[in-house]
Short mmCIF file of C-alpha atoms in Angstrom, two decimals:
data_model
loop_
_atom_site.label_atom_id
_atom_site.label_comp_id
_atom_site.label_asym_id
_atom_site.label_seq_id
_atom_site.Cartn_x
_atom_site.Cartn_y
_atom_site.Cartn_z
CA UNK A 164 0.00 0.00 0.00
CA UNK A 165 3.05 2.39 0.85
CA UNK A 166 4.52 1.68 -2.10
CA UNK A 167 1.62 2.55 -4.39
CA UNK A 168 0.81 5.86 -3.08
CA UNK A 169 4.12 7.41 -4.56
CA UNK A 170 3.20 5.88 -7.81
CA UNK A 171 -0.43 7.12 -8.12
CA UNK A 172 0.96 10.83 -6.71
CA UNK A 173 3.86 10.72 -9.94
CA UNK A 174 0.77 9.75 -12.10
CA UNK A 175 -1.71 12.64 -11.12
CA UNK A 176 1.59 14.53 -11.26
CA UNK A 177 2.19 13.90 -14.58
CA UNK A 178 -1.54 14.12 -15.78
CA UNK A 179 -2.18 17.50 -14.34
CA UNK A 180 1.40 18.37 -15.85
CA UNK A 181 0.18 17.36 -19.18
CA UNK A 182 -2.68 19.38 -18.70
CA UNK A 183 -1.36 21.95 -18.00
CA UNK A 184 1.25 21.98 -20.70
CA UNK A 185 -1.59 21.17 -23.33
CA UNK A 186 -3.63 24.30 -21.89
CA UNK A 187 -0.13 26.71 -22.21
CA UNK A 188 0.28 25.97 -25.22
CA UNK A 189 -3.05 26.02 -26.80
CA UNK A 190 -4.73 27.76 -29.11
CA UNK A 191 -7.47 28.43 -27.23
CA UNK A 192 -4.90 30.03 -24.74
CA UNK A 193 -3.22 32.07 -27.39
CA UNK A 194 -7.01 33.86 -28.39
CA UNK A 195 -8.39 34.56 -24.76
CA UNK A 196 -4.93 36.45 -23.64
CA UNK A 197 -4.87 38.07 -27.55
CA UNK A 198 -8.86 38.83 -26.82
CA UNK A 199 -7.24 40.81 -23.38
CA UNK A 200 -4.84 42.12 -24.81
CA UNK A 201 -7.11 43.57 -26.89
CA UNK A 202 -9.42 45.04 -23.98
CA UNK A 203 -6.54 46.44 -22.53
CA UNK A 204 -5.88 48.60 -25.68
CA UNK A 205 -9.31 49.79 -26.15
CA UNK A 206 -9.58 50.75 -22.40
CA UNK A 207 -8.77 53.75 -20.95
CA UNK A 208 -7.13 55.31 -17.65
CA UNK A 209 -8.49 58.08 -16.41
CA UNK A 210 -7.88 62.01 -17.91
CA UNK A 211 -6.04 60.19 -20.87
CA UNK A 212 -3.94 62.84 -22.87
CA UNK A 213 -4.97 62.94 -26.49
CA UNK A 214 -1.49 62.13 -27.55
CA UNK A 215 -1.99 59.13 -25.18
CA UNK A 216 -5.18 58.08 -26.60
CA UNK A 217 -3.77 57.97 -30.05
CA UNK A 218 -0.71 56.05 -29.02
CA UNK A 219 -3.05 53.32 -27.68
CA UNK A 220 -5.66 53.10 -30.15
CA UNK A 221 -2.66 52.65 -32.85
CA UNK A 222 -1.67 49.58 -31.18
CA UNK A 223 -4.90 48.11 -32.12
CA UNK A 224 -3.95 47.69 -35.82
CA UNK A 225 -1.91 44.46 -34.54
CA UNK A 226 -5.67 42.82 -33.86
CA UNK A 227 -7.32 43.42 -36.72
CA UNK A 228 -6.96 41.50 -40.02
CA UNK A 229 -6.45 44.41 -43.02
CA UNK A 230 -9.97 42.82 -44.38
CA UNK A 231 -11.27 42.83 -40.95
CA UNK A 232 -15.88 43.26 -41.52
CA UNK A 233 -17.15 44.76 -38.14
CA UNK A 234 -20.78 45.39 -37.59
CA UNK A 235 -21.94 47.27 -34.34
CA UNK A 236 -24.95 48.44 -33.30
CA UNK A 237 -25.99 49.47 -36.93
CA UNK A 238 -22.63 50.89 -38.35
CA UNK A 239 -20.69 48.18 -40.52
CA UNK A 240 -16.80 48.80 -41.38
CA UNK A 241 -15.09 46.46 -44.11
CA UNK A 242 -11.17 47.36 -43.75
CA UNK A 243 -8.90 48.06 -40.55
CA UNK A 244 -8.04 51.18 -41.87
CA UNK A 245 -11.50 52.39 -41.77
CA UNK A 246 -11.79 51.02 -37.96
CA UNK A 247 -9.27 52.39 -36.71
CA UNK A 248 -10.49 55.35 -38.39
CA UNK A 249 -13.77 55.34 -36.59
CA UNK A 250 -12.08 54.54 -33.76
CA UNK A 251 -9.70 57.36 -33.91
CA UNK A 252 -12.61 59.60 -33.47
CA UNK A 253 -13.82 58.23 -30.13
CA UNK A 254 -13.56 60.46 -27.28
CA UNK A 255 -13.15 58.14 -23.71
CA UNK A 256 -15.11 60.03 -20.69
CA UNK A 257 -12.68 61.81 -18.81
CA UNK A 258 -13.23 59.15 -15.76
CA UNK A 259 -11.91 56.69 -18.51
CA UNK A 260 -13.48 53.34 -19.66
CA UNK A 261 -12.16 49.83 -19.09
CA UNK A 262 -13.10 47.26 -21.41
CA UNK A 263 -13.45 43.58 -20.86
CA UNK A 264 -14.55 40.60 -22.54
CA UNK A 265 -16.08 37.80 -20.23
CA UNK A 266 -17.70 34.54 -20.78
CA UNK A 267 -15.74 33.94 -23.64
CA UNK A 268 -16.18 30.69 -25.30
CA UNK A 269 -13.71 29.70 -27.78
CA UNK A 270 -14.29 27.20 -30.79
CA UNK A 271 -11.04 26.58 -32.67
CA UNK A 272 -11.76 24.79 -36.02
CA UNK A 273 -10.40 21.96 -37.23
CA UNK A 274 -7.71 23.39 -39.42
CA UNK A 275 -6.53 25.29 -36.50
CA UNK A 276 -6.11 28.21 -38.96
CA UNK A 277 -9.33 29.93 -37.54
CA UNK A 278 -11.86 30.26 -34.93
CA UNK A 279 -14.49 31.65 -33.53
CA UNK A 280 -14.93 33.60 -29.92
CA UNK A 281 -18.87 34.30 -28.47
CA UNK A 282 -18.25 36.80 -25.87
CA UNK A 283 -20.13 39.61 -23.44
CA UNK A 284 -18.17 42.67 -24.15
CA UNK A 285 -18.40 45.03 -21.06
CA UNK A 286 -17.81 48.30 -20.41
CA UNK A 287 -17.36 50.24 -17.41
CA UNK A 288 -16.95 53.86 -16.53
CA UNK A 289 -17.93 56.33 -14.98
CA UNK A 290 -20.87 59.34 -15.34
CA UNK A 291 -19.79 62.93 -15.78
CA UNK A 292 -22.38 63.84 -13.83
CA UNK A 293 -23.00 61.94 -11.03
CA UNK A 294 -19.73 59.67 -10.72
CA UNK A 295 -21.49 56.60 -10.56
CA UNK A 296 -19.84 53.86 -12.03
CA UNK A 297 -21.90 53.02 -15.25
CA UNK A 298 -22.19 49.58 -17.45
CA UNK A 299 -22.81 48.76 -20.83
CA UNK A 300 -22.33 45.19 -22.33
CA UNK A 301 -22.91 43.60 -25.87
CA UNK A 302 -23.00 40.01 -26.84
CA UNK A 303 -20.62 39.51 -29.75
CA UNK A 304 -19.67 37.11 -32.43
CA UNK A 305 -16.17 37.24 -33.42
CA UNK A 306 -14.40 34.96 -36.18
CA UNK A 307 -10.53 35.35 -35.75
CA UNK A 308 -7.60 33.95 -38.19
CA UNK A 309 -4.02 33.04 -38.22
CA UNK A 310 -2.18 35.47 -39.76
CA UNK A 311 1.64 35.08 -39.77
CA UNK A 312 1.72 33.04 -36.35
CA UNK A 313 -0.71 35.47 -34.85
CA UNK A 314 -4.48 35.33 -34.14
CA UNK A 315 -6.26 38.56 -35.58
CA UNK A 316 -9.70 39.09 -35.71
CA UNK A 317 -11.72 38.55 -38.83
CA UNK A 318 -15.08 39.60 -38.23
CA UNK A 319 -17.27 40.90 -35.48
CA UNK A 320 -20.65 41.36 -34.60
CA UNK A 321 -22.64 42.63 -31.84
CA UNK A 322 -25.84 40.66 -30.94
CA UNK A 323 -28.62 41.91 -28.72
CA UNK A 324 -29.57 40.07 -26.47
CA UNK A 325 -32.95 41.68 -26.13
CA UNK A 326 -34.86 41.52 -29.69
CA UNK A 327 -36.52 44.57 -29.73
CA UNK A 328 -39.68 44.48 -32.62
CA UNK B 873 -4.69 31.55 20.11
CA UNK B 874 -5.11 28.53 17.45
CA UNK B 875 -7.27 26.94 20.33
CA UNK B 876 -9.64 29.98 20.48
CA UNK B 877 -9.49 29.73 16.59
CA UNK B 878 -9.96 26.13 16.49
CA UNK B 879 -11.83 24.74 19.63
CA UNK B 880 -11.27 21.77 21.65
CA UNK B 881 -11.41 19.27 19.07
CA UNK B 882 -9.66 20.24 15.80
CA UNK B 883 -10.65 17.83 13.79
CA UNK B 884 -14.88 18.70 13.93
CA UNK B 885 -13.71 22.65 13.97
CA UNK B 886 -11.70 21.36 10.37
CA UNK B 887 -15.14 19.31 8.70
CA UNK B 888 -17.61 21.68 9.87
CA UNK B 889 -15.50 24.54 8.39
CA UNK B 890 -15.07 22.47 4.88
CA UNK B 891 -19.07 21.87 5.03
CA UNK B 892 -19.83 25.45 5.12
CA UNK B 893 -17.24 26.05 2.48
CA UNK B 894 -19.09 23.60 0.54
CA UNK B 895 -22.28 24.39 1.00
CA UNK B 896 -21.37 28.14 0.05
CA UNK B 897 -19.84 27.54 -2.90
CA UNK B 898 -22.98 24.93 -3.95
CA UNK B 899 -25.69 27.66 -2.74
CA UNK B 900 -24.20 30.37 -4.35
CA UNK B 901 -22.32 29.09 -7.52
CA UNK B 902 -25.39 26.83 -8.57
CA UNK B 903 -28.45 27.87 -7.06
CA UNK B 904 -28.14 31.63 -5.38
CA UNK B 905 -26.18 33.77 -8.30
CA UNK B 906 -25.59 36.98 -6.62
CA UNK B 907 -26.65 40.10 -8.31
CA UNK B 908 -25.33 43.72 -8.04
CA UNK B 909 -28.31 45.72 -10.34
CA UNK B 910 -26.39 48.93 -12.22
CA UNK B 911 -28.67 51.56 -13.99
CA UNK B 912 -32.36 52.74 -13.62
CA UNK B 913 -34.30 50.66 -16.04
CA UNK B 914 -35.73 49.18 -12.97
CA UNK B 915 -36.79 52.07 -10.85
CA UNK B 916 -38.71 52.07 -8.32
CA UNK B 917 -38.22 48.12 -7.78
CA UNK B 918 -34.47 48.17 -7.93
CA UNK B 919 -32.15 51.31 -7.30
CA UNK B 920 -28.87 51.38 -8.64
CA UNK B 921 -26.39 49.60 -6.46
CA UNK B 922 -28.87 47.43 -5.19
CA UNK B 923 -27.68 43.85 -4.28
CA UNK B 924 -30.26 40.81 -5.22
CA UNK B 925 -30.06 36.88 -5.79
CA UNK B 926 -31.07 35.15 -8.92
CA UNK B 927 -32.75 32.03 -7.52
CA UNK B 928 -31.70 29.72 -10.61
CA UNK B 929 -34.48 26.94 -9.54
CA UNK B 930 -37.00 28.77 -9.86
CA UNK B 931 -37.95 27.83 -12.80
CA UNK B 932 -37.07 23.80 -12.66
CA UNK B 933 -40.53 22.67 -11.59
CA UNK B 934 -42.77 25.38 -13.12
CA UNK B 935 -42.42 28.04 -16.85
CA UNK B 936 -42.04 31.85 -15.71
CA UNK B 937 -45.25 33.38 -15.16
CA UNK B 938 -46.17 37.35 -15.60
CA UNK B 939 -45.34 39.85 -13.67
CA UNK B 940 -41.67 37.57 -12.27
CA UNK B 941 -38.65 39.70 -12.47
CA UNK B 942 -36.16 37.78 -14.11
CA UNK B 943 -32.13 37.63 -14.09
CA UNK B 944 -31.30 36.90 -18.09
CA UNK B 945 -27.97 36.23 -19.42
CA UNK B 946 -25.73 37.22 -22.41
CA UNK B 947 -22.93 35.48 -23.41
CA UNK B 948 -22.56 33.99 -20.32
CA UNK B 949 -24.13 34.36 -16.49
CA UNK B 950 -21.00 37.30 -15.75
CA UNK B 951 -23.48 40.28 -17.28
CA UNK B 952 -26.91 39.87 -16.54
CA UNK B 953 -30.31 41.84 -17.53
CA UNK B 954 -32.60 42.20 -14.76
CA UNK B 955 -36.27 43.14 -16.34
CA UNK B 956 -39.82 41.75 -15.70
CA UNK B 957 -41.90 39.77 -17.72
CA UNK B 958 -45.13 41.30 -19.43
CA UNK B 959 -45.99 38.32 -22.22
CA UNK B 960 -45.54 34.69 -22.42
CA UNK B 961 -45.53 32.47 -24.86
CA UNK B 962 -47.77 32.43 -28.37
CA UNK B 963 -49.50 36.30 -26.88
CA UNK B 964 -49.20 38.99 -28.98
CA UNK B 965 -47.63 42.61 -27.24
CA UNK B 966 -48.39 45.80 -27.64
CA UNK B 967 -47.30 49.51 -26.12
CA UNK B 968 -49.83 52.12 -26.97
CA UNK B 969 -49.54 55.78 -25.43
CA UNK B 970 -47.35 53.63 -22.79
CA UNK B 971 -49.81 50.93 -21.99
CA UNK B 972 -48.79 46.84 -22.76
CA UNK B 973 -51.51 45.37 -24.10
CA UNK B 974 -51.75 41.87 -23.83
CA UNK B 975 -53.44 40.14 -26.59
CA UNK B 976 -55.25 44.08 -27.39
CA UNK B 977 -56.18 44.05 -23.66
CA UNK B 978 -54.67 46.55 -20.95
CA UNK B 979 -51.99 45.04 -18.85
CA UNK B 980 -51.98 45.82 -15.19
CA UNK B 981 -48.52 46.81 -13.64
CA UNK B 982 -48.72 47.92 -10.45
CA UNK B 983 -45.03 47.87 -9.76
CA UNK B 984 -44.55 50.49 -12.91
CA UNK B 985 -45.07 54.11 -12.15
CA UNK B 986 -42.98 56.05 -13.86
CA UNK B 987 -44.19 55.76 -17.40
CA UNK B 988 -43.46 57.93 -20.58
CA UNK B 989 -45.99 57.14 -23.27
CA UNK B 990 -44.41 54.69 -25.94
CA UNK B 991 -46.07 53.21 -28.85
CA UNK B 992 -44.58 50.11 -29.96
CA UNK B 993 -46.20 47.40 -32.84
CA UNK B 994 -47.88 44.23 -32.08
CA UNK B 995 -45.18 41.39 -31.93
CA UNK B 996 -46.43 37.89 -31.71
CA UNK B 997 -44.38 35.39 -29.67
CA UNK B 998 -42.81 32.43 -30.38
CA UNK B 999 -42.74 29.01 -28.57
CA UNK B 1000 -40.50 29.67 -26.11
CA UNK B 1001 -40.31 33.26 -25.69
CA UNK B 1002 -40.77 35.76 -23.47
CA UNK B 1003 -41.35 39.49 -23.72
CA UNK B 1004 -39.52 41.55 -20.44
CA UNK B 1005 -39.13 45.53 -19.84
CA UNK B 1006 -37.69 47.48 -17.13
CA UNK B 1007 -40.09 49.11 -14.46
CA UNK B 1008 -38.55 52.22 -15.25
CA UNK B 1009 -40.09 53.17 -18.62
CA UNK B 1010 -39.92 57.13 -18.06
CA UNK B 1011 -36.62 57.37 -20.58
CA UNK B 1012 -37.32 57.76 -24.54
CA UNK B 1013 -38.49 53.77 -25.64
CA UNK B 1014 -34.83 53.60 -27.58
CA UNK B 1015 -32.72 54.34 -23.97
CA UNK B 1016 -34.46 51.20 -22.45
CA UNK B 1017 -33.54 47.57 -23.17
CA UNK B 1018 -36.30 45.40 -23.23
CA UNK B 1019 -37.70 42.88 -25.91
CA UNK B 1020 -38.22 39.12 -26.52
CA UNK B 1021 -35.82 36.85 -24.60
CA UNK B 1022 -36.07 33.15 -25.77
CA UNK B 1023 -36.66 30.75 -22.70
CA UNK B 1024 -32.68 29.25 -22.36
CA UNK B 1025 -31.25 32.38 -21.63
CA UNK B 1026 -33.72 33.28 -18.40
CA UNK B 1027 -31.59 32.15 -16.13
CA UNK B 1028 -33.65 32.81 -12.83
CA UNK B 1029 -36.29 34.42 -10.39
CA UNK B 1030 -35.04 37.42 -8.67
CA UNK B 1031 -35.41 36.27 -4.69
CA UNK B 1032 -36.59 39.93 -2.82
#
C-alpha cells in the first residue's frame, strides 16, 4: 500500500502536468490572452492625454486583419483602416473606460487556422455627472484567423440580447 | 490563540469549516447567483447599487409566469439583464400611449409608475419566448432595453 501511493501521486503529477502543458500551449490560450490584450488597448485610464489616446488606439492595428468586416450596433466597417479610423474619433469620458470581454467561449476549427470567440463585451466607466460607475455590455460574435503566427480578428458582430420588434 | 481559533477538538472545527465552504460555494455558484443591479431601467423596484439573488431553480418545476422579475444572461451568467416579464408564450404585445396590451387588452402593472408614453407594434411570440421591460419606462423607448428573450437564456427568479 506504501509503495503505491508514490506511484499514483507521480501519475496525477504527470496528468495534471500534461494538462497543463496542453492548456499553455493552446490555441485556445493564445485567443483569450490576444482577446485581453485587446481590452486592454481599447480601455482607458483616467484624464487620458490625447497624444496618449492615439498612441493606444494605434496599437490596435496588430488585432485586426487588413480585411477585418465589423458590424456594431448598426454601423458596418469592411477594412482596418477604416476602424481604426472610426475609432480614432472616439472620445473616452474623462473618468476613462475599461473594457473587458467575459464569458468567452472559444471554438477553434479543425484546421486550426481559424476560430471563432462568443463573448459579453463590457464596459465600465464612470458618469460625468454623477460619478457613478456606469455599465454597458454587448453580446458579440467574433471569427478570428491566423495570420503570420498570430491570431487577428476577422469579423465581429454585436448581438442583442434583447430583440426589440 | 489557534485553540480559540480552532476549539477543543480540531478535527470537527476542520469538517464543519469544509461543510460550510461547501455548501457556500454549492448555494451560491449553482443555485443563489448573486446580483449587483447597475442603472435605472428598474426604478422604483431596484435602485442602482442594489444587491439581489437570482434564484436559478426557480424555474425547474414550473415556466415563468407574468409579472416575475427575471435575471437573463448574455454570453454567459458574468453580465446579466434584470427586467420583468409582461408576455408569455404564443400572446401577442403591444405599447400604446405607454400601456402593454396583452393580446389588445390593458396590462396591469402595479409595480410600474414612472411611465413615458411609448407606442410600440404588435409582436407575436414564439414558442419559447418571453417578452420583459424594465419598471422604469420614463426614458425615450430607444434608452431602455427590453424585448423578446427566448426561454434558455432566463436564467432565474429574482429572490426579494
Amino acid at each position: 500500500m506504501k509503495r503505491i501511493v508514490p506511484i499514483v501521486a507521480l501519475v496525477v503529477l504527470a496528468a495534471v502536468g500534461a494538462a497543463a502543458w496542453q492548456w499553455y500551449f493552446s490555441d485556445e490560450r493564445a485567443i483569450r490572452s490576444r482577446l485581453g490584450g485587446l481590452a486592454d488597448t481599447l480601455s482607458m485610464p483616467a484624464n487620458t492625454t490625447d497624444i496618449a489616446r492615439v498612441t493606444r488606439l494605434a496599437g490596435l492595428r496588430k488585432y485586426f486583419a487588413d480585411d477585418v468586416h465589423v458590424r456594431f450596433g448598426g454601423q458596418e466597417v469592411t477594412s482596418r483602416d477604416s476602424l481604426l479610423a472610426l475609432v480614432s474619433g472616439w472620445a473616452p469620458p474623462p473618468g476613462g473606460v475599461t473594457v473587458e470581454f467575459v464569458d468567452v467561449q472559444v471554438t477553434v476549427d479543425p484546421d486550426g487556422a481559424s476560430a471563432h470567440a462568443y463573448l459579453t463585451a463590457k464596459v465600465t466607466g464612470r458618469d460625468a455627472r454623477t460619478g457613478e460607475p456606469t455599465i454597458d455590455a454587448r453580446e458579440a460574435n467574433v471569427a478570428m484567423a491566423r495570420r503570420d503566427g498570430d491570431w487577428v480578428l476577422s469579423s465581429a458582430e454585436s448581438e442583442d440580447t434583447l430583440q426589440k420588434p | 490563540m489557534l485553540r480559540a481559533v480552532v476549539g477543543s477538538h480540531p478535527r470537527a472545527a476542520l469538517l464543519r469549516s469544509a461543510a460550510l465552504v461547501a455548501a457556500a460555494v454549492v448555494i451560491f455558484g449553482f443555485v443563489l447567483k448573486p446580483v449587483r443591479l447597475e442603472g435605472i431601467s428598474m426604478l422604483p423596484t431596484y435602485k442602482n447599487g442594489d444587491f439581489d439573488f437570482a434564484n436559478r431553480l426557480a424555474y425547474l418545476w414550473h415556466e415563468p409566469a407574468r409579472g416575475d422579475v427575471v435575471a437573463i444572461r448574455m454570453a454567459g451568467p458574468s453580465v446579466l439583464y434584470v427586467k420583468r416579464i409582461v408576455g408569455l408564450p404564443h400572446e401577442t404585445v403591444e405599447i400604446v400611449a405607454g400601456v402593454v396590451l396583452i393580446d389588445s387588452e390593458p396590462l396591469v402593472e402595479p409595480a410600474v409608475v414612472l411611465k413615458a408614453p411609448w407606442t410600440m407594434p404588435a409582436v407575436t411570440l414564439g414558442d419559447r419566448e418571453y417578452f420583459v421591460i424594465g419598471d422604469n419606462r420614463s426614458m425615450a423607448m430607444r434608452n431602455h432595453d427590453f424585448g423578446r428573450a427566448s426561454r434558455d437564456r432566463i436564467i432565474g427568479k429574482m429572490v426579494f
